[in-house]
mmCIF file of C-alpha atoms and ligand atoms in Angstrom:
data_model
loop_
_atom_site.group_PDB
_atom_site.id
_atom_site.type_symbol
_atom_site.label_atom_id
_atom_site.label_comp_id
_atom_site.label_asym_id
_atom_site.label_seq_id
_atom_site.Cartn_x
_atom_site.Cartn_y
_atom_site.Cartn_z
ATOM 1 C CA MET A 1 16.029 5.930 -15.991
ATOM 2 C CA GLN A 2 17.588 8.181 -13.396
ATOM 3 C CA GLY A 3 15.467 10.105 -10.611
ATOM 4 C CA LYS A 4 12.908 7.467 -10.042
ATOM 5 C CA ILE A 5 10.771 7.631 -6.780
ATOM 6 C CA ALA A 6 9.759 4.319 -5.134
ATOM 7 C CA LEU A 7 7.076 4.199 -2.542
ATOM 8 C CA GLU A 8 6.130 0.707 -1.432
ATOM 9 C CA GLU A 9 9.580 0.131 0.251
ATOM 10 C CA HIS A 10 9.771 -1.418 3.837
ATOM 11 C CA PHE A 11 11.977 -1.542 6.908
ATOM 12 C CA ALA A 12 11.366 -3.159 10.290
ATOM 13 C CA ILE A 13 11.917 -2.357 13.914
ATOM 14 C CA PRO A 14 12.893 -5.251 16.373
ATOM 15 C CA GLU A 15 9.164 -5.634 17.478
ATOM 16 C CA THR A 16 8.059 -6.261 13.945
ATOM 17 C CA LEU A 17 11.041 -7.906 12.402
ATOM 18 C CA ASP A 18 9.773 -11.426 12.754
ATOM 19 C CA ASN A 19 6.370 -10.619 11.047
ATOM 20 C CA ALA A 20 5.666 -12.882 8.028
ATOM 21 C CA HIS A 21 8.619 -15.174 8.871
ATOM 22 C CA ASP A 22 6.237 -18.155 8.219
ATOM 23 C CA ILE A 23 5.871 -17.324 4.662
ATOM 24 C CA PHE A 24 9.569 -17.663 3.899
ATOM 25 C CA PRO A 25 12.159 -20.502 4.003
ATOM 26 C CA ASP A 26 14.976 -19.869 6.422
ATOM 27 C CA ARG A 27 17.514 -19.127 3.978
ATOM 28 C CA VAL A 28 15.512 -16.450 2.400
ATOM 29 C CA TRP A 29 14.423 -15.127 5.780
ATOM 30 C CA ARG A 30 17.954 -14.530 6.825
ATOM 31 C CA GLU A 31 18.506 -12.255 3.729
ATOM 32 C CA LEU A 32 15.193 -10.494 4.150
ATOM 33 C CA GLU A 33 15.875 -9.910 7.793
ATOM 34 C CA SER A 34 19.172 -8.060 7.105
ATOM 35 C CA ARG A 35 17.574 -6.151 4.189
ATOM 36 C CA ASN A 36 14.692 -5.154 6.654
ATOM 37 C CA ARG A 37 17.149 -3.733 9.162
ATOM 38 C CA ASP A 38 19.319 -1.810 6.719
ATOM 39 C CA ILE A 39 18.369 1.723 5.451
ATOM 40 C CA HIS A 40 21.615 3.594 4.825
ATOM 41 C CA GLY A 41 23.828 0.733 3.638
ATOM 42 C CA GLY A 42 23.046 -1.647 0.927
ATOM 43 C CA ARG A 43 19.774 -0.238 0.290
ATOM 44 C CA LEU A 44 21.051 3.216 -0.582
ATOM 45 C CA ALA A 45 23.822 1.658 -2.750
ATOM 46 C CA LEU A 46 21.187 -0.292 -4.801
ATOM 47 C CA MET A 47 19.317 2.980 -5.226
ATOM 48 C CA ASP A 48 22.301 4.696 -6.556
ATOM 49 C CA GLU A 49 22.935 1.824 -8.893
ATOM 50 C CA TYR A 50 19.360 1.583 -10.314
ATOM 51 C CA GLY A 51 18.560 5.177 -10.545
ATOM 52 C CA ILE A 52 16.290 5.581 -7.542
ATOM 53 C CA GLU A 53 16.567 9.129 -6.147
ATOM 54 C CA THR A 54 14.048 8.784 -3.314
ATOM 55 C CA MET A 55 12.249 6.000 -1.367
ATOM 56 C CA LEU A 56 9.156 6.582 0.750
ATOM 57 C CA LEU A 57 9.733 4.205 3.474
ATOM 58 C CA SER A 58 6.886 2.300 5.485
ATOM 59 C CA LEU A 59 6.915 -0.335 8.260
ATOM 60 C CA ASN A 60 6.727 -3.924 7.080
ATOM 61 C CA ALA A 61 3.495 -6.090 7.404
ATOM 62 C CA PRO A 62 1.200 -6.893 8.998
ATOM 63 C CA ALA A 63 2.903 -5.199 11.995
ATOM 64 C CA VAL A 64 0.614 -2.697 13.826
ATOM 65 C CA GLN A 65 -2.635 -4.036 12.208
ATOM 66 C CA ALA A 66 -1.962 -7.564 13.739
ATOM 67 C CA ILE A 67 -1.666 -6.169 17.294
ATOM 68 C CA PRO A 68 -5.205 -6.651 18.911
ATOM 69 C CA ASP A 69 -4.466 -4.520 21.972
ATOM 70 C CA PRO A 70 -5.285 -0.877 20.953
ATOM 71 C CA SER A 71 -2.772 0.717 23.273
ATOM 72 C CA ARG A 72 0.064 -1.698 22.378
ATOM 73 C CA ALA A 73 -0.659 -1.017 18.631
ATOM 74 C CA TYR A 74 -0.410 2.726 19.420
ATOM 75 C CA GLU A 75 2.815 2.186 21.083
ATOM 76 C CA ILE A 76 4.486 0.211 18.408
ATOM 77 C CA ALA A 77 3.043 2.701 15.720
ATOM 78 C CA ARG A 78 4.678 5.578 17.622
ATOM 79 C CA LYS A 79 7.943 3.873 18.036
ATOM 80 C CA ALA A 80 8.238 2.862 14.320
ATOM 81 C CA ASN A 81 7.173 6.579 13.291
ATOM 82 C CA ASP A 82 9.697 8.022 15.558
ATOM 83 C CA PHE A 83 12.565 5.647 14.347
ATOM 84 C CA LEU A 84 11.445 6.442 10.744
ATOM 85 C CA ALA A 85 11.588 10.220 11.240
ATOM 86 C CA GLU A 86 15.030 9.868 12.614
ATOM 87 C CA GLN A 87 16.286 7.891 9.537
ATOM 88 C CA VAL A 88 14.624 10.286 6.997
ATOM 89 C CA GLY A 89 16.383 13.131 9.082
ATOM 90 C CA LYS A 90 19.696 11.659 8.145
ATOM 91 C CA ARG A 91 19.009 11.717 4.490
ATOM 92 C CA PRO A 92 15.969 13.717 3.628
ATOM 93 C CA ASP A 93 17.239 14.064 0.054
ATOM 94 C CA ARG A 94 16.925 10.191 -0.358
ATOM 95 C CA PHE A 95 14.261 9.158 2.118
ATOM 96 C CA GLN A 96 10.689 10.240 3.094
ATOM 97 C CA GLY A 97 8.220 8.703 5.551
ATOM 98 C CA LEU A 98 4.800 7.034 5.363
ATOM 99 C CA ALA A 99 3.018 6.656 8.709
ATOM 100 C CA ALA A 100 2.208 3.420 10.342
ATOM 101 C CA LEU A 101 -1.310 3.840 12.071
ATOM 102 C CA PRO A 102 -2.965 2.163 15.000
ATOM 103 C CA MET A 103 -6.434 1.686 13.261
ATOM 104 C CA GLN A 104 -7.673 -0.309 16.046
ATOM 105 C CA ASP A 105 -8.804 3.022 17.577
ATOM 106 C CA PRO A 106 -9.870 5.363 14.585
ATOM 107 C CA GLU A 107 -9.600 8.479 16.817
ATOM 108 C CA VAL A 108 -6.070 7.598 17.983
ATOM 109 C CA ALA A 109 -5.020 6.772 14.384
ATOM 110 C CA ALA A 110 -6.301 10.159 13.114
ATOM 111 C CA ARG A 111 -4.240 11.873 15.894
ATOM 112 C CA GLU A 112 -1.172 9.937 15.040
ATOM 113 C CA LEU A 113 -1.507 10.698 11.200
ATOM 114 C CA GLU A 114 -1.835 14.352 12.233
ATOM 115 C CA ARG A 115 1.273 14.241 14.349
ATOM 116 C CA CYS A 116 3.227 12.417 11.586
ATOM 117 C CA VAL A 117 2.191 14.788 8.799
ATOM 118 C CA THR A 118 2.389 18.092 10.607
ATOM 119 C CA GLN A 119 5.290 17.427 13.100
ATOM 120 C CA LEU A 120 7.393 14.670 11.531
ATOM 121 C CA GLY A 121 6.890 15.934 7.929
ATOM 122 C CA PHE A 122 5.500 12.521 6.605
ATOM 123 C CA ARG A 123 3.973 12.297 3.247
ATOM 124 C CA GLY A 124 0.986 10.070 3.981
ATOM 125 C CA ALA A 125 0.252 6.675 5.634
ATOM 126 C CA LEU A 126 0.725 3.065 4.794
ATOM 127 C CA VAL A 127 -1.710 0.577 6.399
ATOM 128 C CA ASN A 128 -1.624 -3.248 6.117
ATOM 129 C CA GLY A 129 -5.228 -4.127 5.489
ATOM 130 C CA PHE A 130 -7.865 -4.944 8.234
ATOM 131 C CA SER A 131 -7.003 -4.601 11.761
ATOM 132 C CA GLN A 132 -7.541 -7.132 14.749
ATOM 133 C CA VAL A 133 -9.223 -5.213 17.419
ATOM 134 C CA ASN A 134 -9.187 -6.424 21.035
ATOM 135 C CA ASP A 135 -9.571 -9.972 19.993
ATOM 136 C CA ALA A 136 -7.085 -11.810 17.544
ATOM 137 C CA GLU A 137 -10.009 -13.403 15.805
ATOM 138 C CA THR A 138 -11.584 -10.076 14.672
ATOM 139 C CA ALA A 139 -10.988 -8.520 11.157
ATOM 140 C CA VAL A 140 -12.221 -4.941 11.134
ATOM 141 C CA TYR A 141 -12.394 -3.138 7.701
ATOM 142 C CA TYR A 142 -12.152 0.595 7.311
ATOM 143 C CA ASP A 143 -15.541 1.012 5.334
ATOM 144 C CA LEU A 144 -17.244 0.652 8.678
ATOM 145 C CA PRO A 145 -19.078 3.829 10.100
ATOM 146 C CA GLN A 146 -16.688 4.195 13.095
ATOM 147 C CA TYR A 147 -13.860 5.099 10.563
ATOM 148 C CA ARG A 148 -15.673 8.016 8.882
ATOM 149 C CA PRO A 149 -14.185 10.635 11.317
ATOM 150 C CA PHE A 150 -10.814 9.152 10.560
ATOM 151 C CA TRP A 151 -11.325 9.465 6.707
ATOM 152 C CA ALA A 152 -12.498 13.046 7.305
ATOM 153 C CA ALA A 153 -9.085 13.708 8.902
ATOM 154 C CA VAL A 154 -7.147 11.946 5.991
ATOM 155 C CA GLU A 155 -8.920 14.166 3.651
ATOM 156 C CA ARG A 156 -8.319 17.348 5.665
ATOM 157 C CA LEU A 157 -4.641 16.531 6.034
ATOM 158 C CA ASP A 158 -4.646 15.845 2.246
ATOM 159 C CA ALA A 159 -2.402 12.621 2.904
ATOM 160 C CA PRO A 160 -2.439 9.695 0.555
ATOM 161 C CA PHE A 161 -3.476 6.347 2.170
ATOM 162 C CA TYR A 162 -1.538 3.333 0.939
ATOM 163 C CA LEU A 163 -3.722 0.187 1.392
ATOM 164 C CA HIS A 164 -1.071 -2.576 1.654
ATOM 165 C CA PRO A 165 -1.781 -6.288 1.700
ATOM 166 C CA ARG A 166 -1.803 -8.895 4.538
ATOM 167 C CA ASN A 167 -3.065 -12.543 4.732
ATOM 168 C CA PRO A 168 -6.565 -13.256 5.652
ATOM 169 C CA LEU A 169 -6.858 -14.588 9.204
ATOM 170 C CA PRO A 170 -6.691 -18.472 9.620
ATOM 171 C CA ARG A 171 -10.544 -18.649 10.118
ATOM 172 C CA ASP A 172 -11.082 -16.856 6.744
ATOM 173 C CA ARG A 173 -8.559 -19.114 4.776
ATOM 174 C CA ARG A 174 -10.939 -22.090 4.219
ATOM 175 C CA ILE A 175 -10.850 -21.567 0.390
ATOM 176 C CA TYR A 176 -6.955 -21.985 0.603
ATOM 177 C CA GLU A 177 -7.087 -25.305 2.551
ATOM 178 C CA GLY A 178 -4.524 -27.845 1.062
ATOM 179 C CA HIS A 179 -3.248 -24.932 -1.049
ATOM 180 C CA ALA A 180 -1.011 -22.868 1.223
ATOM 181 C CA TRP A 181 0.974 -21.961 -1.726
ATOM 182 C CA LEU A 182 -1.799 -19.482 -2.715
ATOM 183 C CA LEU A 183 -1.378 -17.559 0.394
ATOM 184 C CA GLY A 184 0.779 -14.254 0.519
ATOM 185 C CA PRO A 185 1.858 -12.568 -2.643
ATOM 186 C CA VAL A 186 0.851 -15.496 -4.946
ATOM 187 C CA TRP A 187 -2.924 -14.716 -4.685
ATOM 188 C CA ALA A 188 -4.288 -14.084 -1.090
ATOM 189 C CA PHE A 189 -2.785 -10.626 -0.567
ATOM 190 C CA GLY A 190 -4.241 -9.450 -3.914
ATOM 191 C CA GLN A 191 -7.648 -10.849 -3.200
ATOM 192 C CA GLU A 192 -7.817 -9.646 0.374
ATOM 193 C CA THR A 193 -6.734 -6.042 -0.616
ATOM 194 C CA ALA A 194 -9.007 -5.858 -3.750
ATOM 195 C CA VAL A 195 -11.987 -6.706 -1.682
ATOM 196 C CA HIS A 196 -11.101 -4.233 0.953
ATOM 197 C CA ALA A 197 -10.725 -1.491 -1.707
ATOM 198 C CA LEU A 198 -14.155 -2.441 -3.301
ATOM 199 C CA ARG A 199 -15.707 -2.266 0.154
ATOM 200 C CA LEU A 200 -14.347 1.282 0.582
ATOM 201 C CA MET A 201 -15.843 2.203 -2.787
ATOM 202 C CA GLY A 202 -19.165 0.498 -2.433
ATOM 203 C CA SER A 203 -19.662 2.096 1.103
ATOM 204 C CA GLY A 204 -20.103 5.615 -0.230
ATOM 205 C CA LEU A 205 -16.820 6.799 1.470
ATOM 206 C CA PHE A 206 -15.720 8.709 -1.812
ATOM 207 C CA ASP A 207 -19.015 10.455 -2.146
ATOM 208 C CA ALA A 208 -18.644 11.753 1.386
ATOM 209 C CA HIS A 209 -14.902 12.518 0.982
ATOM 210 C CA PRO A 210 -14.163 13.031 -2.828
ATOM 211 C CA ARG A 211 -10.768 14.320 -2.318
ATOM 212 C CA LEU A 212 -9.397 11.043 -0.658
ATOM 213 C CA GLN A 213 -6.670 9.366 -2.617
ATOM 214 C CA ILE A 214 -5.957 5.616 -1.799
ATOM 215 C CA VAL A 215 -2.899 3.947 -3.221
ATOM 216 C CA LEU A 216 -2.786 0.286 -4.091
ATOM 217 C CA GLY A 217 0.317 -1.823 -4.794
ATOM 218 C CA HIS A 218 0.984 -4.698 -7.276
ATOM 219 C CA LEU A 219 -0.564 -2.870 -10.291
ATOM 220 C CA GLY A 220 -3.818 -2.431 -8.474
ATOM 221 C CA GLU A 221 -4.267 -5.923 -6.905
ATOM 222 C CA ASN A 222 -5.878 -7.198 -10.134
ATOM 223 C CA LEU A 223 -8.666 -4.559 -9.986
ATOM 224 C CA PRO A 224 -7.883 -2.954 -13.418
ATOM 225 C CA TYR A 225 -8.466 -6.179 -15.134
ATOM 226 C CA ALA A 226 -11.591 -6.722 -13.269
ATOM 227 C CA MET A 227 -13.272 -3.268 -13.199
ATOM 228 C CA TRP A 228 -15.366 -3.471 -16.376
ATOM 229 C CA ARG A 229 -16.881 -6.669 -15.348
ATOM 230 C CA ILE A 230 -17.657 -5.385 -11.836
ATOM 231 C CA ASP A 231 -19.666 -2.436 -13.252
ATOM 232 C CA ASN A 232 -21.201 -4.528 -16.061
ATOM 233 C CA ALA A 233 -22.481 -7.103 -13.580
ATOM 234 C CA ASN A 234 -23.915 -4.467 -11.309
ATOM 235 C CA GLY A 235 -25.579 -2.724 -14.412
ATOM 236 C CA TRP A 236 -28.014 -5.512 -15.419
ATOM 237 C CA VAL A 237 -28.833 -7.469 -12.135
ATOM 238 C CA GLU A 238 -32.259 -6.453 -10.619
ATOM 239 C CA ASN A 239 -30.631 -4.995 -7.571
ATOM 240 C CA ARG A 240 -28.598 -2.696 -9.518
ATOM 241 C CA HIS A 241 -26.364 -0.421 -7.450
ATOM 242 C CA SER A 242 -27.815 -1.587 -4.314
ATOM 243 C CA TYR A 243 -24.501 -0.530 -2.620
ATOM 244 C CA ALA A 244 -24.540 2.889 -0.611
ATOM 245 C CA ALA A 245 -22.342 4.717 -3.157
ATOM 246 C CA LYS A 246 -23.744 6.843 -5.801
ATOM 247 C CA LYS A 247 -21.538 6.013 -8.897
ATOM 248 C CA ARG A 248 -20.024 3.155 -10.793
ATOM 249 C CA MET A 249 -16.951 1.524 -9.217
ATOM 250 C CA ARG A 250 -14.825 2.659 -12.027
ATOM 251 C CA ASP A 251 -15.624 6.222 -11.514
ATOM 252 C CA TYR A 252 -14.209 5.945 -7.949
ATOM 253 C CA PHE A 253 -11.283 3.875 -9.171
ATOM 254 C CA CYS A 254 -10.314 6.552 -11.710
ATOM 255 C CA ALA A 255 -10.796 9.626 -9.341
ATOM 256 C CA ASN A 256 -9.809 8.248 -5.754
ATOM 257 C CA PHE A 257 -7.021 5.617 -6.398
ATOM 258 C CA HIS A 258 -3.585 5.539 -7.552
ATOM 259 C CA ILE A 259 -1.608 2.155 -8.187
ATOM 260 C CA THR A 260 2.031 1.206 -8.052
ATOM 261 C CA THR A 261 4.155 -1.287 -9.928
ATOM 262 C CA SER A 262 5.408 -2.940 -6.617
ATOM 263 C CA GLY A 263 6.153 -6.761 -7.094
ATOM 264 C CA ASN A 264 4.309 -6.838 -10.598
ATOM 265 C CA PHE A 265 6.968 -6.213 -13.174
ATOM 266 C CA HIS A 266 4.960 -7.204 -16.101
ATOM 267 C CA THR A 267 4.401 -5.099 -19.310
ATOM 268 C CA GLN A 268 0.999 -6.651 -20.281
ATOM 269 C CA ALA A 269 -0.332 -5.908 -16.809
ATOM 270 C CA LEU A 270 1.056 -2.227 -16.853
ATOM 271 C CA LEU A 271 -0.489 -1.671 -20.339
ATOM 272 C CA ASP A 272 -3.959 -2.765 -19.059
ATOM 273 C CA ALA A 273 -3.629 -0.588 -16.018
ATOM 274 C CA MET A 274 -2.590 2.436 -18.280
ATOM 275 C CA LEU A 275 -5.814 1.818 -20.463
ATOM 276 C CA VAL A 276 -7.933 1.710 -17.451
ATOM 277 C CA LEU A 277 -6.560 4.373 -15.123
ATOM 278 C CA GLY A 278 -4.260 6.452 -17.480
ATOM 279 C CA ALA A 279 -0.631 7.053 -16.990
ATOM 280 C CA ASP A 280 -1.275 9.885 -14.490
ATOM 281 C CA ARG A 281 -2.441 7.416 -11.794
ATOM 282 C CA ILE A 282 0.287 4.824 -11.955
ATOM 283 C CA LEU A 283 3.579 5.073 -9.916
ATOM 284 C CA PHE A 284 6.829 3.252 -9.996
ATOM 285 C CA SER A 285 7.633 1.051 -6.829
ATOM 286 C CA ALA A 286 9.671 -2.020 -6.103
ATOM 287 C CA ASP A 287 8.435 -3.530 -2.853
ATOM 288 C CA TRP A 288 11.786 -3.899 -1.238
ATOM 289 C CA PRO A 289 12.983 -5.880 0.671
ATOM 290 C CA PHE A 290 10.619 -8.547 -0.502
ATOM 291 C CA GLU A 291 11.146 -7.880 -4.208
ATOM 292 C CA ASN A 292 14.309 -6.910 -5.878
ATOM 293 C CA ILE A 293 15.212 -3.327 -6.852
ATOM 294 C CA ASP A 294 17.250 -4.707 -9.843
ATOM 295 C CA HIS A 295 14.302 -6.613 -11.080
ATOM 296 C CA ALA A 296 11.852 -3.760 -10.703
ATOM 297 C CA ALA A 297 14.333 -1.035 -12.246
ATOM 298 C CA ARG A 298 15.746 -3.148 -15.266
ATOM 299 C CA TRP A 299 12.045 -3.980 -16.289
ATOM 300 C CA PHE A 300 10.685 -0.323 -15.845
ATOM 301 C CA ASP A 301 13.598 1.375 -17.399
ATOM 302 C CA SER A 302 13.236 -0.803 -20.607
ATOM 303 C CA CYS A 303 9.474 -1.618 -20.845
ATOM 304 C CA PRO A 304 7.874 -0.378 -23.984
ATOM 305 C CA ILE A 305 5.935 2.913 -22.913
ATOM 306 C CA SER A 306 6.623 6.482 -24.144
ATOM 307 C CA GLU A 307 9.366 8.368 -22.479
ATOM 308 C CA ASN A 308 6.734 10.983 -21.347
ATOM 309 C CA ASP A 309 4.687 8.212 -19.491
ATOM 310 C CA ARG A 310 8.072 6.567 -18.151
ATOM 311 C CA MET A 311 8.765 10.053 -16.527
ATOM 312 C CA LYS A 312 5.359 10.329 -15.106
ATOM 313 C CA ILE A 313 5.268 6.799 -13.698
ATOM 314 C CA GLY A 314 8.835 6.826 -12.599
ATOM 315 C CA ARG A 315 8.933 10.099 -10.948
ATOM 316 C CA THR A 316 6.517 13.294 -11.543
ATOM 317 C CA ASN A 317 3.329 11.396 -10.468
ATOM 318 C CA ALA A 318 4.871 10.681 -7.120
ATOM 319 C CA MET A 319 6.205 14.337 -6.725
ATOM 320 C CA ARG A 320 2.667 15.603 -7.270
ATOM 321 C CA LEU A 321 0.745 13.071 -5.186
ATOM 322 C CA PHE A 322 3.100 13.253 -2.287
ATOM 323 C CA LYS A 323 4.121 17.018 -2.618
ATOM 324 C CA LEU A 324 7.795 16.092 -3.154
ATOM 325 C CA GLY A 325 8.772 19.600 -4.532
ATOM 326 C CA GLU A 326 8.382 21.060 -7.823
ATOM 327 C CA VAL A 327 7.387 18.909 -10.701
HETATM 328 MN MN1 LIG B 401 4.978 -4.489 0.285
#
């Protein structure tokens, strides 16, 4: 399919280039490093070859979220966003930006998002899970009350918010002891991000701000497959709906979330997600440079869905959500 739009696609700046180095063997890392640095060379050539018209670019992970010092986090976020704006400016027909945000200080994060959307022309934000704040041992999640004014700003700016994975902190990894292979994209990324998304839903955030749109990668971090059981289990236990939110989880999932195909190029999982969310809330993505564009595109272009749905998922849903012009 020509004209695809991909939106979980990363780059690095020198200060964040080494992030997640420990997950990969050296040989793989050298390849990832050069992919992460490149925007207008091999990346663009692959986009041409595999029918990707536009990429929404975002900083790699965990980057800003793993900088406990709030002022340093702000400095790196600004630097990455300014760099990204410059790159997008060279080829606005092929690249658009998603903001990195210093969530360590919710007020500063809201201001930086406003700057990115209103001055740099970015289409939304991509944040790498919880933030470490002041102390490297903290993990602060965005359902907490201090983030409500931030979310009000996100809603006011009408900016989609991509909640991207990161690994749990070492102190929260006991369940993986002796099984380090489960960290990262194999399992821990999805677990960490799905719980964060459920915390947002259960907190009542979407009752207060019903127009918020959260984007999850990897075909929803396993949530489509789990959604019925989550609500069913909450429906019969005695403390039914004891969370702050007013509705069932699936009501928020279907109204306030979009998911992408990043790093999950599997037809069975896509069909399940389509049955839960509908084709209007699913968007094509690769997860370059950590996944291959050719793997993503070859699978998506030939997977057995209707051509109408392929056009929505591959292109028009992203155009509508990120206001990329006429659908
Ligand atoms: Mn990613």
